[in-house]
Coordinates of C-alpha atoms and ligand atoms in Angstrom, one line a residue:
X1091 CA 45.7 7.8 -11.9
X1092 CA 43.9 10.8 -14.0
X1093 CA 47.2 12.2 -14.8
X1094 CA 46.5 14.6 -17.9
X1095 CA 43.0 12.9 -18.4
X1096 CA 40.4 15.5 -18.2
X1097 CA 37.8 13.4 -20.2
X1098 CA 36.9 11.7 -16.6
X1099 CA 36.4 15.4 -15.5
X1100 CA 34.5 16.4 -18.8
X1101 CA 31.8 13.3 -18.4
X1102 CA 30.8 14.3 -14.8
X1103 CA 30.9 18.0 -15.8
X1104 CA 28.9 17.5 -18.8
X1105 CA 26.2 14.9 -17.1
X1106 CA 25.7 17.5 -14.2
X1107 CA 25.4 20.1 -16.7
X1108 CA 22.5 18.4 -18.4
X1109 CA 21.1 17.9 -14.7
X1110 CA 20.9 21.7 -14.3
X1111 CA 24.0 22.2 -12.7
X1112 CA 26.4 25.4 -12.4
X1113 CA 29.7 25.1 -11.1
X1114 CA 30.5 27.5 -8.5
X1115 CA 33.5 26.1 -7.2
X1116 CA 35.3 22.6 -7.3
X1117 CA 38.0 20.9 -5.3
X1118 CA 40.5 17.7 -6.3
X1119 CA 41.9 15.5 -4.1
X1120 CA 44.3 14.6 -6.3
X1121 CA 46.6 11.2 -5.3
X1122 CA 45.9 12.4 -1.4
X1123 CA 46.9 9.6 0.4
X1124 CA 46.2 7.8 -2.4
X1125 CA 42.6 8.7 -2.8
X1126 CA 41.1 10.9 -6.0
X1127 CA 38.6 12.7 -4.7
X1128 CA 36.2 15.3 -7.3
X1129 CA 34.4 17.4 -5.0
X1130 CA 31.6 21.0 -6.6
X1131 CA 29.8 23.1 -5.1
X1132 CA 27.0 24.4 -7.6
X1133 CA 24.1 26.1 -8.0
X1134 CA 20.7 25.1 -9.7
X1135 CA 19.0 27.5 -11.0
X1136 CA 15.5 25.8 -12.0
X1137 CA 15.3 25.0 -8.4
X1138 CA 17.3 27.4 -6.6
X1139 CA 19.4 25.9 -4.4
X1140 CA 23.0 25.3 -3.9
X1141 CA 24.6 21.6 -4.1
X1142 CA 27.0 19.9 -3.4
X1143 CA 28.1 16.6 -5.8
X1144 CA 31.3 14.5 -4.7
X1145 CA 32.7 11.7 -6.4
X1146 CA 35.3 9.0 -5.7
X1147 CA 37.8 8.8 -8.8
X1148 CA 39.1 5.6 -7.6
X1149 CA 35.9 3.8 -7.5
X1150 CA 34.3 5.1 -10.4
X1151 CA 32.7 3.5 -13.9
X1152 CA 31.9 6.3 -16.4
X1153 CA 29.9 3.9 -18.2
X1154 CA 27.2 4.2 -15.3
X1155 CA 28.0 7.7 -13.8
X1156 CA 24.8 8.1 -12.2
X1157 CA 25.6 5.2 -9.4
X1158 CA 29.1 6.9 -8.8
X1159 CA 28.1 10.9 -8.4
X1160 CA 26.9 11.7 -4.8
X1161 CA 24.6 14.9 -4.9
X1162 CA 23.4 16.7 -1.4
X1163 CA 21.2 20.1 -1.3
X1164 CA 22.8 22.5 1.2
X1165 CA 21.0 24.4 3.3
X1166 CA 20.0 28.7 2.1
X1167 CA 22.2 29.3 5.5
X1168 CA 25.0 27.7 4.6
X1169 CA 25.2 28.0 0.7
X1170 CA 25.0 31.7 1.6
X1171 CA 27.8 31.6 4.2
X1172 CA 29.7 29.8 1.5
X1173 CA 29.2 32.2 -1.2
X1174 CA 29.5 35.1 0.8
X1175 CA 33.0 33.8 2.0
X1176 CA 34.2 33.1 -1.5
X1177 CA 32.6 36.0 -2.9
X1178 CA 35.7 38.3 -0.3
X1179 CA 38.5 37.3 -1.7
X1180 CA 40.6 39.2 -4.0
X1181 CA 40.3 37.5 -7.0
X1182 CA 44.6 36.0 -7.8
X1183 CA 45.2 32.7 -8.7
X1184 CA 47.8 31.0 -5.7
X1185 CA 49.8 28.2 -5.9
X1186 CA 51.9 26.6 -3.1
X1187 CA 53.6 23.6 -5.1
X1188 CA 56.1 21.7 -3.5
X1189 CA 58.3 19.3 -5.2
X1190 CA 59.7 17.9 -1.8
X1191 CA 56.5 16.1 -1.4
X1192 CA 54.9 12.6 -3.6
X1193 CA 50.8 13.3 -4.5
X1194 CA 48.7 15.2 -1.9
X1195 CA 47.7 18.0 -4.4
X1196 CA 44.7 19.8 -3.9
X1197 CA 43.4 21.8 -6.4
X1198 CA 40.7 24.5 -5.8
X1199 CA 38.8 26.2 -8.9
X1200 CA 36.3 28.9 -8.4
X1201 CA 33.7 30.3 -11.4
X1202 CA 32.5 33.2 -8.8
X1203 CA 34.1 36.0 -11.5
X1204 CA 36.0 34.3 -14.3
X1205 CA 38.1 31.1 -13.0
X1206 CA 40.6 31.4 -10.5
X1207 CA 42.8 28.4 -9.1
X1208 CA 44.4 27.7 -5.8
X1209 CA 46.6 24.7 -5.5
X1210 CA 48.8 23.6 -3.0
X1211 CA 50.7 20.5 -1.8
X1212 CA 49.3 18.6 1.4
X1213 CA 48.6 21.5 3.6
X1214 CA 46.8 24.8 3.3
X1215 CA 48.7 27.4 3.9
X1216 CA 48.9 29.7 6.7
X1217 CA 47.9 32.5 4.6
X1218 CA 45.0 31.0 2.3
X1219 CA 42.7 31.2 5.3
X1220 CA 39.9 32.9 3.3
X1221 CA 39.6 29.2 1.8
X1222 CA 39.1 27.3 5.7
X1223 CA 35.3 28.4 6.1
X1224 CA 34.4 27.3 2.5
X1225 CA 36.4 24.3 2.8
X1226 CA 35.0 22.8 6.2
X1227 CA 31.8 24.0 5.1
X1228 CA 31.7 22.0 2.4
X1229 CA 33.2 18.9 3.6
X1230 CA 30.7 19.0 6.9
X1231 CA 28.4 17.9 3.3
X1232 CA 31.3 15.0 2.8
X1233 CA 30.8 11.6 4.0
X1234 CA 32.4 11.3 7.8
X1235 CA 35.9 9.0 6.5
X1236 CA 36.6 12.4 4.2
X1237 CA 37.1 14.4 7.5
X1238 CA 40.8 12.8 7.7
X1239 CA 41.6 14.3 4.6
X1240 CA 40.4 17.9 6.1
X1241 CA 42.0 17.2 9.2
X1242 CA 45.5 16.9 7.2
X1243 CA 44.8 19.8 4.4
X1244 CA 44.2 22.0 7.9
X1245 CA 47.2 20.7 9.9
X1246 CA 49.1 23.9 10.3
X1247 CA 46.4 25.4 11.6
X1248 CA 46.2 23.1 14.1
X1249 CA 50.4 22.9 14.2
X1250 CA 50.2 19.2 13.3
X1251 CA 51.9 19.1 9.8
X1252 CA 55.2 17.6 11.7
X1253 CA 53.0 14.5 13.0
X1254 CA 51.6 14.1 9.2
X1255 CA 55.0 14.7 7.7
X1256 CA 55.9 11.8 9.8
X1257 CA 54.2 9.3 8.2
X1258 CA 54.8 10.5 4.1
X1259 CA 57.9 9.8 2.2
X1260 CA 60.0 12.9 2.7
X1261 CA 62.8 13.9 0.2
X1262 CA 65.8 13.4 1.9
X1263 CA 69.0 12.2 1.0
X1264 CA 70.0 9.6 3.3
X1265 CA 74.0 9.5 2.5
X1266 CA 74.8 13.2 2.3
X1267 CA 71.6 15.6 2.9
X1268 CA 71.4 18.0 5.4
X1269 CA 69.4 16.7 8.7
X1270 CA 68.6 20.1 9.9
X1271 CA 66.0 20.0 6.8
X1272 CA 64.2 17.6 9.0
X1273 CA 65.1 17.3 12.4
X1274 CA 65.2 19.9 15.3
X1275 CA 68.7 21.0 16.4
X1276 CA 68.0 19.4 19.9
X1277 CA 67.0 15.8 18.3
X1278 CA 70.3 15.9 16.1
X1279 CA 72.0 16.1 19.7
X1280 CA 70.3 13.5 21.4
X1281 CA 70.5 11.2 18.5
X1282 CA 74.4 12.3 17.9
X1283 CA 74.6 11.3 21.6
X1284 CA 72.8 8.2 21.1
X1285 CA 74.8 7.1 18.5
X1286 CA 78.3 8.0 19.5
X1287 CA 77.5 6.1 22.9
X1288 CA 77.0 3.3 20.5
X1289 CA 72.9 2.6 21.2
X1290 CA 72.2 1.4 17.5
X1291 CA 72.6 -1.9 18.7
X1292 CA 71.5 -4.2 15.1
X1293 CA 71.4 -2.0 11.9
X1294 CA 70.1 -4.7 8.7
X1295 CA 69.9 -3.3 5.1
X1296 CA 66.8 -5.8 3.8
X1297 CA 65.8 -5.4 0.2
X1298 CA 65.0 -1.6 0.2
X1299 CA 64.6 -0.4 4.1
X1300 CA 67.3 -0.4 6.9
X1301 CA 66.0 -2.3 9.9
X1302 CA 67.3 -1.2 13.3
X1303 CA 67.2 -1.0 17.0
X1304 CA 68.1 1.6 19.2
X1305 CA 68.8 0.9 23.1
X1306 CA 67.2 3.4 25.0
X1307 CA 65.2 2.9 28.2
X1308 CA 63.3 0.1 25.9
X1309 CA 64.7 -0.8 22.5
X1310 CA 63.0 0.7 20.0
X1311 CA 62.6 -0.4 16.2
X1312 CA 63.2 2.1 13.7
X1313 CA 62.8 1.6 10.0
X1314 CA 64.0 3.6 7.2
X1315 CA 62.7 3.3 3.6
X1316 CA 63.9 3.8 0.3
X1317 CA 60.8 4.8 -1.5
X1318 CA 62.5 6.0 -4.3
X1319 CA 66.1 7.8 -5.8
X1320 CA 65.0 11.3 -3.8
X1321 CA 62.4 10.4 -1.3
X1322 CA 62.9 8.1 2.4
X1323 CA 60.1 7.3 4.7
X1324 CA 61.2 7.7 8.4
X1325 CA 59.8 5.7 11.0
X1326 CA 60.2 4.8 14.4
X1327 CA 57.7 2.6 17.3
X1328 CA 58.7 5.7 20.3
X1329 CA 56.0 7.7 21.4
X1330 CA 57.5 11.0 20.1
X1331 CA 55.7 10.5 17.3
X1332 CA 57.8 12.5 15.1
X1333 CA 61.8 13.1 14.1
X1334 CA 63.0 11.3 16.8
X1335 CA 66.7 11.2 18.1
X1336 CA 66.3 7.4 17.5
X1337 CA 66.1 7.6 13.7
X1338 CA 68.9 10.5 14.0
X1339 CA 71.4 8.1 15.5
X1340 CA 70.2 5.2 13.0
X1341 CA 71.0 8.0 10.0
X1342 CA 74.4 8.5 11.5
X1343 CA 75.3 4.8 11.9
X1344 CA 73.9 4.4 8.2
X1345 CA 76.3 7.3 7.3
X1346 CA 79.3 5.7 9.4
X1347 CA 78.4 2.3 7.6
X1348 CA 77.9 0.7 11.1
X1349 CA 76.0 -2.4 10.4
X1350 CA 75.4 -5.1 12.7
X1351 CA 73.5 -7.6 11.3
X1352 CA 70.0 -8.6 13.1
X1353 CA 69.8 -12.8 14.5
X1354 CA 67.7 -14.9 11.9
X1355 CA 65.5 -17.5 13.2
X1356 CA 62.8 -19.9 12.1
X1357 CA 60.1 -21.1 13.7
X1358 CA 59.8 -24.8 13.8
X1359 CA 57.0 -25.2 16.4
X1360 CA 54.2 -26.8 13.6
X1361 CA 55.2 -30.2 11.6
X1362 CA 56.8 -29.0 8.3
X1363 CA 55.5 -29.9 5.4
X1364 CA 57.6 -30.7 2.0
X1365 CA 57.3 -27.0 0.6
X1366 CA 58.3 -26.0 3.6
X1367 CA 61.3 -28.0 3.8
X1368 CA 62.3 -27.1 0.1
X1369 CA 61.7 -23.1 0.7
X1370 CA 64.5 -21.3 2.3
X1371 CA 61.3 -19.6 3.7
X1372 CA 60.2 -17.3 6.3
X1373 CA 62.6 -16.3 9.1
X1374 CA 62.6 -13.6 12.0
X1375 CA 65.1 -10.8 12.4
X1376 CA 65.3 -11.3 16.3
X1377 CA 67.8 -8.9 18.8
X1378 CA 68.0 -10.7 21.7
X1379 CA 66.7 -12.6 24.2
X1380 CA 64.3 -12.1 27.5
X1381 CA 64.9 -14.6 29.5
X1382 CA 62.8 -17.4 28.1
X1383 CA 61.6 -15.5 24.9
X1384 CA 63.1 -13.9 21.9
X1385 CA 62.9 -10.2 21.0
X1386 CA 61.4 -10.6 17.6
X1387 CA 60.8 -7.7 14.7
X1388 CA 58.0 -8.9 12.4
X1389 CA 57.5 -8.1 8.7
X1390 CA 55.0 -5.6 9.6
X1391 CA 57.7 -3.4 12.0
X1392 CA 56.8 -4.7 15.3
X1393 CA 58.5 -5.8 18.1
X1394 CA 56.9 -9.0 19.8
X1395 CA 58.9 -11.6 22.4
X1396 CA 58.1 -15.0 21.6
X1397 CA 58.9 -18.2 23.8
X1398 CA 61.8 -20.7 22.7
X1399 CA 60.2 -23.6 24.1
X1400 CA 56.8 -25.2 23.9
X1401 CA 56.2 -28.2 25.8
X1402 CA 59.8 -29.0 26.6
X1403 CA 60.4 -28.5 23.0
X1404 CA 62.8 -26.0 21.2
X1405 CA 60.4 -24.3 18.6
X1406 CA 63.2 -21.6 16.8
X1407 CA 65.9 -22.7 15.0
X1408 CA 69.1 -20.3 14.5
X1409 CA 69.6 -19.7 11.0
X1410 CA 72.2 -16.4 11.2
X1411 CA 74.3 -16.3 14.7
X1412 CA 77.0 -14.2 15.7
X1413 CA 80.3 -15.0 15.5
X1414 CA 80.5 -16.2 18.9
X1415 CA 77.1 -18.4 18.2
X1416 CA 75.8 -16.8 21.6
X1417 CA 72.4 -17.2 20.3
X1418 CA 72.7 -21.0 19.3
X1419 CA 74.3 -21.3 22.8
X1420 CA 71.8 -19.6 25.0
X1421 CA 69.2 -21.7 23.2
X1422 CA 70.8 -25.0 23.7
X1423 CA 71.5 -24.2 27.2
X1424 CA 68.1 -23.7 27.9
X1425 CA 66.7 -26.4 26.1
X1426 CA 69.2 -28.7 28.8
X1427 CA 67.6 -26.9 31.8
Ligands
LIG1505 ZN1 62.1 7.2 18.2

């Protein structure tokens, strides 16, 4: 959003400077999940005390700084503590930049003795830990919806990156890269298993994600995204809640070009009215049937069943069969019970 636009950083800089402020340390947020967060820690010396000013980048009008800059005075305690943990360190600028990953930079500056800079991609790393104290020290100062942000920078301290990794695009070449860059070896065979015993039962490429279902002790929906030439977000409704053998065996049958295109159905329960007749319009991706419901996967990426009837009344209508027509069949038979 600020790509190579420092002036946004010069205004705050230069309207806390005429405040009284000195700059002590400052942390960016930068495209983290999408937010652009400018966080300081600085001293005032006409008062004496330590503060600490954050400000939302992505809500932000430099016209009228003063409504946008959030100030808080820490307490002696802490500022001390905070200070006294930066003041350790060996003074070497560190960088931990990964080009696997979209956004999530972080980018620490301290002014303790000269500036030094410490910036790394997503997650702090195992062996910046002279940065944890300062950091959750300062962000205890943070508004309470910031703490997800520290929950993720500290995720491998708290051997979480995997479930976070799960939820970002990760660069991965779907056709030819190497699945051992993502998945364990024991989830490559499971999902090999899974796959060669044929459970990737519907497998749809829609506009830029591949849509499909895996049989295994429920059907599970797994969605794969093209977010852009390098990078795929992976995602599956298990509770695993990470790599999953599912989305292996769905990367295999994508590999193996084993697509079996989902059921398309309409919903034709309300009176239609003329746009709706003249749109080709909104249709389900449906994989089945329970008994007197159909197994539908919404927009969203959820699975809900839905009754065929209402009131003695067929309320779907088959747009894409098989080519047996099973699904027009099984519908027509029941609306004859
Ligand atoms: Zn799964």
């Amino acid at each position: 959003m600020f790509k190579n636009d420092t002036s946004v950083f010069d205004k705050i800089n230069k309207y806390l400077a005429k405040k009284g402020h000195e700059m002590f340390l400052s942390i960016y947020l930068k495209d983290y999940n999408g937010n652009n967060i400018y966080v300081r820690f600085d001293f005032v010396s006409k008062l004496s005390v330590y503060k600490i000013v954050w400000v939302d980048l992505n809500f932000f009008d430099e016209k009228h700084i003063e409504d946008y800059v959030n100030i808080q005075m820490v307490t002696k305690y802490l500022s001390m503590k905070i200070v006294e943990k930066l003041t350790e360190e060996e003074y070497e600028n560190k960088y931990a930049l990964d080009d696997e990953i979209l956004g999530d930079r972080v980018e620490v500056l301290t002014y303790f003795k000269g500036t030094h800079e410490y910036i790394f991609d997503r997650f702090l790393p195992l062996d910046w830990e002279f940065l944890v104290d300062p950091l959750a020290m300062i962000f205890s100062y943070l508004p309470r919806s910031m703490e997800v942000f520290l929950n993720e920078i500290f995720a491998k301290y708290d051997h979480l990156e995997d479930s976070y990794n799960y939820m970002k695009p990760v660069k991965f070449d779907l056709l030819k890269g190497d699945a051992k860059k993502v998945f364990k070896p024991q989830i490559i065979e499971r999902g090999k298993k899974y796959y060669e015993a044929g459970k990737v039962s519907f497998l749809e490429k829609l506009d830029n994600r591949y849509i499909a279902i895996v049989d295994g002790t429920e059907p599970y929906l797994v969605i794969i995204e093209e977010v852009d030439d390098e990078h795929v977000l992976m995602w599956c409704n298990c509770k695993y809640s990470t790599f999953c053998k599912h989305l292996y065996a769905v990367i295999l049958a994508i590999r193996n070009e084993k697509f079996n295109n989902f059921y398309k159905v309409k919903y034709i329960g309300k009176e239609e009215s003329l746009l709706d007749k003249v749109t080709i319009g909104n249709f389900y991706l449906c994989f089945g049937v329970d008994d007197d419901k159909l197994l539908l996967v919404t927009s969203e990426g959820a699975i809900f069943p839905a009754f065929i009837m209402n009131k003695n009344k067929c309320v779907f209508e088959v747009i894409e069969d098989d080519d047996e027509c099973s699904l027009s069949s099984y519908i027509k038979e029941l609306s004859n019970k």
